[in-house]
Amino acid sequence: MYLKGRTALITGSAKRIGRGIALGLAKEGVNIVLHYNTSEESALRLKDEIEEIGVKCWLVKGELSKDYAKILDNAFKLTEGNLDFLINNASIFPASKVTMENLNSIVTVNSWVPLLLSLDFSRKLSKGKIVNILDSIISGYNFERYPYFLSKKLLEIITVSLALKLSPSFQVNGVAPGLILPPEGKDNSYLENLKSFVPMKRYGNVEEVVNAVIFLLKSDFITGQIIYVDGGEHLTPRVVL
Ligand SMILES: NC(=O)c1ccc[n+]([C@@H]2O[C@H](COP(=O)([O-])OP(=O)(O)OC[C@H]3O[C@@H](n4cnc5c(N)ncnc54)[C@H](OP(=O)(O)O)[C@@H]3O)[C@@H](O)[C@H]2O)c1
């Protein structure tokens, strides 16, 4: 399936991996609804870059836990109902204690919002494709980032179960990146220190994640799959106590 002329809503896509997905899809001819929350300047700059590629780009701003329904409604209005793909990319990645507050805030943004956006998306359209961005952390156990780890495990279950529930009209898949970018504010020494855990002994790049997303969007027969883009890290699952 060619992607040219289709339209994708990508959450949290002003910067980093989301930005890469937006640019990668735009180069395939996909119109982009670029969602952002706080990164307005980056979003405006990226909009110009995407339009220079020759596709349409609309901006939708909002905090996902409060505004997820409005964000999808706005995306529908702006595109006159012509959405084809939903990429649930936005997430929060703190090393946090297991408290009710942390669990609620992280699981809300990383798991419940993608679930609710996917269900709303499927109610508004007759067919479409959803890609959830997971994390290869789900192959092991991580208590340092336990709320985040749990939120991505939950999103994995949501991905596979919605693939079944929304079939045959919607395909739902996941991409699970490994070591790709250091957390905001850290430099590449973060990745250098961890790459010995990766069977391929290197960290990945954003394009490698983007290629997996494009592959899944081009397929008309794959659903309920998780593609690990992690240099084989999921084969030697890490336990962080
Ligand atoms: N970085 C990696 O190496 C790596 C590894 C494994 C998995 N992943 C997964 O890949 C995806 C992208 O990773 P990333 O590192 O590029 O992500 P990121 O920079 O940590 O976050 C992406 C965007 O999410 C948005 N966001 C966060 N909380 C939000 C909220 N409450 N409401 C609205 N937007 C919110 C932010 O938008 P604004 O900036 O506009 O506020 C942010 O720019 C994530 O799902 C992550 O879990 C990344």
PDB file of N, CA and C and ligand atoms in Angstrom, residues 11-19 35-40 62-65 71 88-93 109-110 133-137 148 152 155 175-184 191 209, ligand 1:
ATOM      1  N   THR A  11       1.010  11.947  18.052  1.00  0.00           N
ATOM      2  CA  THR A  11       1.048  12.673  19.331  1.00  0.00           C
ATOM      3  C   THR A  11       2.502  12.938  19.727  1.00  0.00           C
ATOM      4  N   GLY A  12       2.701  14.080  20.365  1.00  0.00           N
ATOM      5  CA  GLY A  12       4.034  14.446  20.867  1.00  0.00           C
ATOM      6  C   GLY A  12       5.086  14.470  19.789  1.00  0.00           C
ATOM      7  N   SER A  13       4.749  15.121  18.656  1.00  0.00           N
ATOM      8  CA  SER A  13       5.656  14.979  17.504  1.00  0.00           C
ATOM      9  C   SER A  13       6.457  16.238  17.162  1.00  0.00           C
ATOM     10  N   ALA A  14       6.562  17.177  18.092  1.00  0.00           N
ATOM     11  CA  ALA A  14       7.344  18.384  17.777  1.00  0.00           C
ATOM     12  C   ALA A  14       8.840  18.125  17.830  1.00  0.00           C
ATOM     13  N   LYS A  15       9.246  17.106  18.597  1.00  0.00           N
ATOM     14  CA  LYS A  15      10.684  16.912  18.835  1.00  0.00           C
ATOM     15  C   LYS A  15      11.046  15.421  18.785  1.00  0.00           C
ATOM     16  N   ARG A  16      12.328  15.159  18.759  1.00  0.00           N
ATOM     17  CA  ARG A  16      12.892  13.838  19.014  1.00  0.00           C
ATOM     18  C   ARG A  16      12.281  12.738  18.121  1.00  0.00           C
ATOM     19  N   ILE A  17      11.860  11.605  18.691  1.00  0.00           N
ATOM     20  CA  ILE A  17      11.400  10.494  17.839  1.00  0.00           C
ATOM     21  C   ILE A  17      10.117  10.865  17.094  1.00  0.00           C
ATOM     22  N   GLY A  18       9.207  11.551  17.772  1.00  0.00           N
ATOM     23  CA  GLY A  18       7.950  11.948  17.118  1.00  0.00           C
ATOM     24  C   GLY A  18       8.209  12.835  15.911  1.00  0.00           C
ATOM     25  N   ARG A  19       9.172  13.736  16.058  1.00  0.00           N
ATOM     26  CA  ARG A  19       9.555  14.619  14.955  1.00  0.00           C
ATOM     27  C   ARG A  19      10.071  13.782  13.776  1.00  0.00           C
ATOM     28  N   HIS A  35       0.758  16.916  16.731  1.00  0.00           N
ATOM     29  CA  HIS A  35       0.312  17.284  18.079  1.00  0.00           C
ATOM     30  C   HIS A  35       1.519  17.663  18.937  1.00  0.00           C
ATOM     31  N   TYR A  36       1.348  18.706  19.750  1.00  0.00           N
ATOM     32  CA  TYR A  36       2.380  19.085  20.721  1.00  0.00           C
ATOM     33  C   TYR A  36       1.683  19.624  21.953  1.00  0.00           C
ATOM     34  N   ASN A  37       2.451  19.762  23.006  1.00  0.00           N
ATOM     35  CA  ASN A  37       1.889  20.368  24.217  1.00  0.00           C
ATOM     36  C   ASN A  37       2.663  21.626  24.573  1.00  0.00           C
ATOM     37  N   THR A  38       3.930  21.467  25.009  1.00  0.00           N
ATOM     38  CA  THR A  38       4.702  22.639  25.440  1.00  0.00           C
ATOM     39  C   THR A  38       5.693  23.118  24.371  1.00  0.00           C
ATOM     40  N   SER A  39       6.005  22.273  23.395  1.00  0.00           N
ATOM     41  CA  SER A  39       7.080  22.599  22.443  1.00  0.00           C
ATOM     42  C   SER A  39       6.575  23.376  21.223  1.00  0.00           C
ATOM     43  N   GLU A  40       6.019  24.560  21.498  1.00  0.00           N
ATOM     44  CA  GLU A  40       5.382  25.321  20.409  1.00  0.00           C
ATOM     45  C   GLU A  40       6.373  25.769  19.332  1.00  0.00           C
ATOM     46  N   GLY A  62      -2.213  20.526  22.937  1.00  0.00           N
ATOM     47  CA  GLY A  62      -3.034  20.102  24.076  1.00  0.00           C
ATOM     48  C   GLY A  62      -2.305  19.192  25.037  1.00  0.00           C
ATOM     49  N   GLU A  63      -2.715  19.271  26.286  1.00  0.00           N
ATOM     50  CA  GLU A  63      -2.190  18.353  27.303  1.00  0.00           C
ATOM     51  C   GLU A  63      -3.048  17.088  27.210  1.00  0.00           C
ATOM     52  N   LEU A  64      -2.401  15.954  27.016  1.00  0.00           N
ATOM     53  CA  LEU A  64      -3.149  14.761  26.616  1.00  0.00           C
ATOM     54  C   LEU A  64      -4.122  14.248  27.682  1.00  0.00           C
ATOM     55  N   SER A  65      -3.740  14.288  28.952  1.00  0.00           N
ATOM     56  CA  SER A  65      -4.646  13.684  29.937  1.00  0.00           C
ATOM     57  C   SER A  65      -5.929  14.496  30.076  1.00  0.00           C
ATOM     58  N   ILE A  71      -8.280  17.040  21.221  1.00  0.00           N
ATOM     59  CA  ILE A  71      -7.172  16.934  20.260  1.00  0.00           C
ATOM     60  C   ILE A  71      -7.626  16.128  19.041  1.00  0.00           C
ATOM     61  N   ASN A  88       0.449   6.804  18.361  1.00  0.00           N
ATOM     62  CA  ASN A  88       0.513   7.174  19.778  1.00  0.00           C
ATOM     63  C   ASN A  88       1.973   7.149  20.210  1.00  0.00           C
ATOM     64  N   ASN A  89       2.611   8.320  20.109  1.00  0.00           N
ATOM     65  CA  ASN A  89       4.050   8.433  20.379  1.00  0.00           C
ATOM     66  C   ASN A  89       4.345   9.128  21.713  1.00  0.00           C
ATOM     67  N   ALA A  90       3.537  10.115  22.074  1.00  0.00           N
ATOM     68  CA  ALA A  90       3.834  10.925  23.276  1.00  0.00           C
ATOM     69  C   ALA A  90       3.911  10.043  24.511  1.00  0.00           C
ATOM     70  N   SER A  91       4.840  10.367  25.372  1.00  0.00           N
ATOM     71  CA  SER A  91       4.898   9.619  26.625  1.00  0.00           C
ATOM     72  C   SER A  91       5.731  10.377  27.643  1.00  0.00           C
ATOM     73  N   ILE A  92       5.631   9.971  28.903  1.00  0.00           N
ATOM     74  CA  ILE A  92       6.521  10.536  29.926  1.00  0.00           C
ATOM     75  C   ILE A  92       7.389   9.419  30.492  1.00  0.00           C
ATOM     76  N   PHE A  93       8.646   9.763  30.808  1.00  0.00           N
ATOM     77  CA  PHE A  93       9.676   8.760  31.095  1.00  0.00           C
ATOM     78  C   PHE A  93      10.443   9.076  32.384  1.00  0.00           C
ATOM     79  N   VAL A 109      -1.102   9.114  30.818  1.00  0.00           N
ATOM     80  CA  VAL A 109      -0.564   9.625  29.541  1.00  0.00           C
ATOM     81  C   VAL A 109      -0.059   8.477  28.654  1.00  0.00           C
ATOM     82  N   ASN A 110       0.597   7.482  29.256  1.00  0.00           N
ATOM     83  CA  ASN A 110       1.266   6.461  28.451  1.00  0.00           C
ATOM     84  C   ASN A 110       0.364   5.285  28.048  1.00  0.00           C
ATOM     85  N   ILE A 133       3.766   3.461  20.168  1.00  0.00           N
ATOM     86  CA  ILE A 133       5.207   3.392  20.408  1.00  0.00           C
ATOM     87  C   ILE A 133       5.413   2.892  21.837  1.00  0.00           C
ATOM     88  N   LEU A 134       5.991   1.697  21.908  1.00  0.00           N
ATOM     89  CA  LEU A 134       6.216   1.036  23.203  1.00  0.00           C
ATOM     90  C   LEU A 134       7.662   1.274  23.632  1.00  0.00           C
ATOM     91  N   ASP A 135       8.289   0.278  24.222  1.00  0.00           N
ATOM     92  CA  ASP A 135       9.683   0.398  24.671  1.00  0.00           C
ATOM     93  C   ASP A 135      10.179  -1.023  24.906  1.00  0.00           C
ATOM     94  N   SER A 136      11.401  -1.320  24.493  1.00  0.00           N
ATOM     95  CA  SER A 136      11.883  -2.702  24.673  1.00  0.00           C
ATOM     96  C   SER A 136      12.092  -3.033  26.152  1.00  0.00           C
ATOM     97  N   ILE A 137      11.928  -2.052  27.033  1.00  0.00           N
ATOM     98  CA  ILE A 137      11.941  -2.278  28.481  1.00  0.00           C
ATOM     99  C   ILE A 137      10.911  -3.353  28.869  1.00  0.00           C
ATOM    100  N   TYR A 148       6.653   3.729  34.708  1.00  0.00           N
ATOM    101  CA  TYR A 148       6.828   3.786  33.247  1.00  0.00           C
ATOM    102  C   TYR A 148       6.795   2.378  32.659  1.00  0.00           C
ATOM    103  N   LYS A 152       4.038   0.855  29.923  1.00  0.00           N
ATOM    104  CA  LYS A 152       4.328   0.322  28.579  1.00  0.00           C
ATOM    105  C   LYS A 152       3.876  -1.137  28.464  1.00  0.00           C
ATOM    106  N   LEU A 155       0.350  -0.817  27.735  1.00  0.00           N
ATOM    107  CA  LEU A 155       0.138  -0.396  26.340  1.00  0.00           C
ATOM    108  C   LEU A 155       0.372  -1.570  25.377  1.00  0.00           C
ATOM    109  N   VAL A 175       5.583  -0.498  17.938  1.00  0.00           N
ATOM    110  CA  VAL A 175       7.031  -0.469  17.687  1.00  0.00           C
ATOM    111  C   VAL A 175       7.681  -0.253  19.053  1.00  0.00           C
ATOM    112  N   ALA A 176       8.628  -1.124  19.395  1.00  0.00           N
ATOM    113  CA  ALA A 176       9.277  -1.029  20.707  1.00  0.00           C
ATOM    114  C   ALA A 176      10.752  -0.668  20.529  1.00  0.00           C
ATOM    115  N   PRO A 177      11.066   0.625  20.622  1.00  0.00           N
ATOM    116  CA  PRO A 177      12.473   1.024  20.480  1.00  0.00           C
ATOM    117  C   PRO A 177      13.270   0.628  21.714  1.00  0.00           C
ATOM    118  N   GLY A 178      14.561   0.445  21.490  1.00  0.00           N
ATOM    119  CA  GLY A 178      15.478   0.233  22.612  1.00  0.00           C
ATOM    120  C   GLY A 178      16.216   1.519  22.890  1.00  0.00           C
ATOM    121  N   LEU A 179      17.551   1.434  22.913  1.00  0.00           N
ATOM    122  CA  LEU A 179      18.378   2.627  23.146  1.00  0.00           C
ATOM    123  C   LEU A 179      18.417   3.448  21.869  1.00  0.00           C
ATOM    124  N   ILE A 180      17.782   4.598  21.885  1.00  0.00           N
ATOM    125  CA  ILE A 180      17.759   5.441  20.664  1.00  0.00           C
ATOM    126  C   ILE A 180      18.290   6.838  20.987  1.00  0.00           C
ATOM    127  N   LEU A 181      17.593   7.548  21.861  1.00  0.00           N
ATOM    128  CA  LEU A 181      18.015   8.903  22.234  1.00  0.00           C
ATOM    129  C   LEU A 181      18.191   8.969  23.749  1.00  0.00           C
ATOM    130  N   PRO A 182      19.157   9.754  24.232  1.00  0.00           N
ATOM    131  CA  PRO A 182      19.244   9.932  25.677  1.00  0.00           C
ATOM    132  C   PRO A 182      18.024  10.711  26.175  1.00  0.00           C
ATOM    133  N   PRO A 183      17.628  10.518  27.438  1.00  0.00           N
ATOM    134  CA  PRO A 183      16.531  11.340  27.957  1.00  0.00           C
ATOM    135  C   PRO A 183      16.878  12.810  27.795  1.00  0.00           C
ATOM    136  N   GLU A 184      15.871  13.671  27.676  1.00  0.00           N
ATOM    137  CA  GLU A 184      16.104  15.110  27.500  1.00  0.00           C
ATOM    138  C   GLU A 184      17.041  15.605  28.602  1.00  0.00           C
ATOM    139  N   LEU A 191      23.900   6.895  26.475  1.00  0.00           N
ATOM    140  CA  LEU A 191      23.749   5.749  25.562  1.00  0.00           C
ATOM    141  C   LEU A 191      25.022   4.909  25.531  1.00  0.00           C
ATOM    142  N   VAL A 209      13.688   3.608  13.868  1.00  0.00           N
ATOM    143  CA  VAL A 209      12.341   3.521  14.456  1.00  0.00           C
ATOM    144  C   VAL A 209      11.301   3.928  13.402  1.00  0.00           C
TER     145      VAL A 209
HETATM  146  N1  LIG B   1      14.087   7.987  23.429  1.00  0.00           N
HETATM  147  C1  LIG B   1      14.297   6.680  23.339  1.00  0.00           C
HETATM  148  O1  LIG B   1      15.420   6.211  23.145  1.00  0.00           O
HETATM  149  C2  LIG B   1      13.139   5.733  23.506  1.00  0.00           C
HETATM  150  C3  LIG B   1      13.414   4.396  23.830  1.00  0.00           C
HETATM  151  C4  LIG B   1      12.358   3.525  23.964  1.00  0.00           C
HETATM  152  C5  LIG B   1      11.066   3.963  23.759  1.00  0.00           C
HETATM  153  N2  LIG B   1      10.828   5.243  23.448  1.00  0.00           N
HETATM  154  C6  LIG B   1       9.437   5.662  23.219  1.00  0.00           C
HETATM  155  O2  LIG B   1       9.383   6.391  22.004  1.00  0.00           O
HETATM  156  C7  LIG B   1       8.427   7.456  22.101  1.00  0.00           C
HETATM  157  C8  LIG B   1       9.124   8.781  21.785  1.00  0.00           C
HETATM  158  O3  LIG B   1      10.249   8.910  22.648  1.00  0.00           O
HETATM  159  P1  LIG B   1      10.924  10.331  22.899  1.00  0.00           P
HETATM  160  O4  LIG B   1      12.094  10.081  23.777  1.00  0.00           O
HETATM  161  O5  LIG B   1      11.097  11.032  21.608  1.00  0.00           O
HETATM  162  O6  LIG B   1       9.747  11.018  23.737  1.00  0.00           O
HETATM  163  P2  LIG B   1       9.817  12.324  24.675  1.00  0.00           P
HETATM  164  O7  LIG B   1      10.732  13.302  24.081  1.00  0.00           O
HETATM  165  O8  LIG B   1      10.089  11.893  26.081  1.00  0.00           O
HETATM  166  O9  LIG B   1       8.303  12.801  24.616  1.00  0.00           O
HETATM  167  C9  LIG B   1       7.648  13.068  23.391  1.00  0.00           C
HETATM  168  C10 LIG B   1       6.642  14.160  23.560  1.00  0.00           C
HETATM  169  O10 LIG B   1       5.560  13.716  24.374  1.00  0.00           O
HETATM  170  C11 LIG B   1       4.833  14.885  24.695  1.00  0.00           C
HETATM  171  N3  LIG B   1       4.118  14.736  25.964  1.00  0.00           N
HETATM  172  C12 LIG B   1       4.574  14.219  27.120  1.00  0.00           C
HETATM  173  N4  LIG B   1       3.617  14.315  28.066  1.00  0.00           N
HETATM  174  C13 LIG B   1       2.549  14.904  27.495  1.00  0.00           C
HETATM  175  C14 LIG B   1       1.263  15.298  27.952  1.00  0.00           C
HETATM  176  N5  LIG B   1       0.882  15.103  29.215  1.00  0.00           N
HETATM  177  N6  LIG B   1       0.430  15.890  27.073  1.00  0.00           N
HETATM  178  C15 LIG B   1       0.813  16.107  25.805  1.00  0.00           C
HETATM  179  N7  LIG B   1       2.010  15.770  25.304  1.00  0.00           N
HETATM  180  C16 LIG B   1       2.869  15.177  26.145  1.00  0.00           C
HETATM  181  C17 LIG B   1       5.840  16.036  24.797  1.00  0.00           C
HETATM  182  O11 LIG B   1       5.351  17.104  23.990  1.00  0.00           O
HETATM  183  P3  LIG B   1       5.791  18.659  24.244  1.00  0.00           P
HETATM  184  O12 LIG B   1       7.299  18.662  24.169  1.00  0.00           O
HETATM  185  O13 LIG B   1       5.139  19.395  23.144  1.00  0.00           O
HETATM  186  O14 LIG B   1       5.283  19.043  25.606  1.00  0.00           O
HETATM  187  C18 LIG B   1       7.123  15.412  24.259  1.00  0.00           C
HETATM  188  O15 LIG B   1       7.832  16.220  23.362  1.00  0.00           O
HETATM  189  C19 LIG B   1       7.865   7.381  23.521  1.00  0.00           C
HETATM  190  O16 LIG B   1       6.661   6.685  23.511  1.00  0.00           O
HETATM  191  C20 LIG B   1       8.924   6.615  24.294  1.00  0.00           C
HETATM  192  O17 LIG B   1       8.392   5.915  25.402  1.00  0.00           O
HETATM  193  C21 LIG B   1      11.840   6.162  23.330  1.00  0.00           C
END
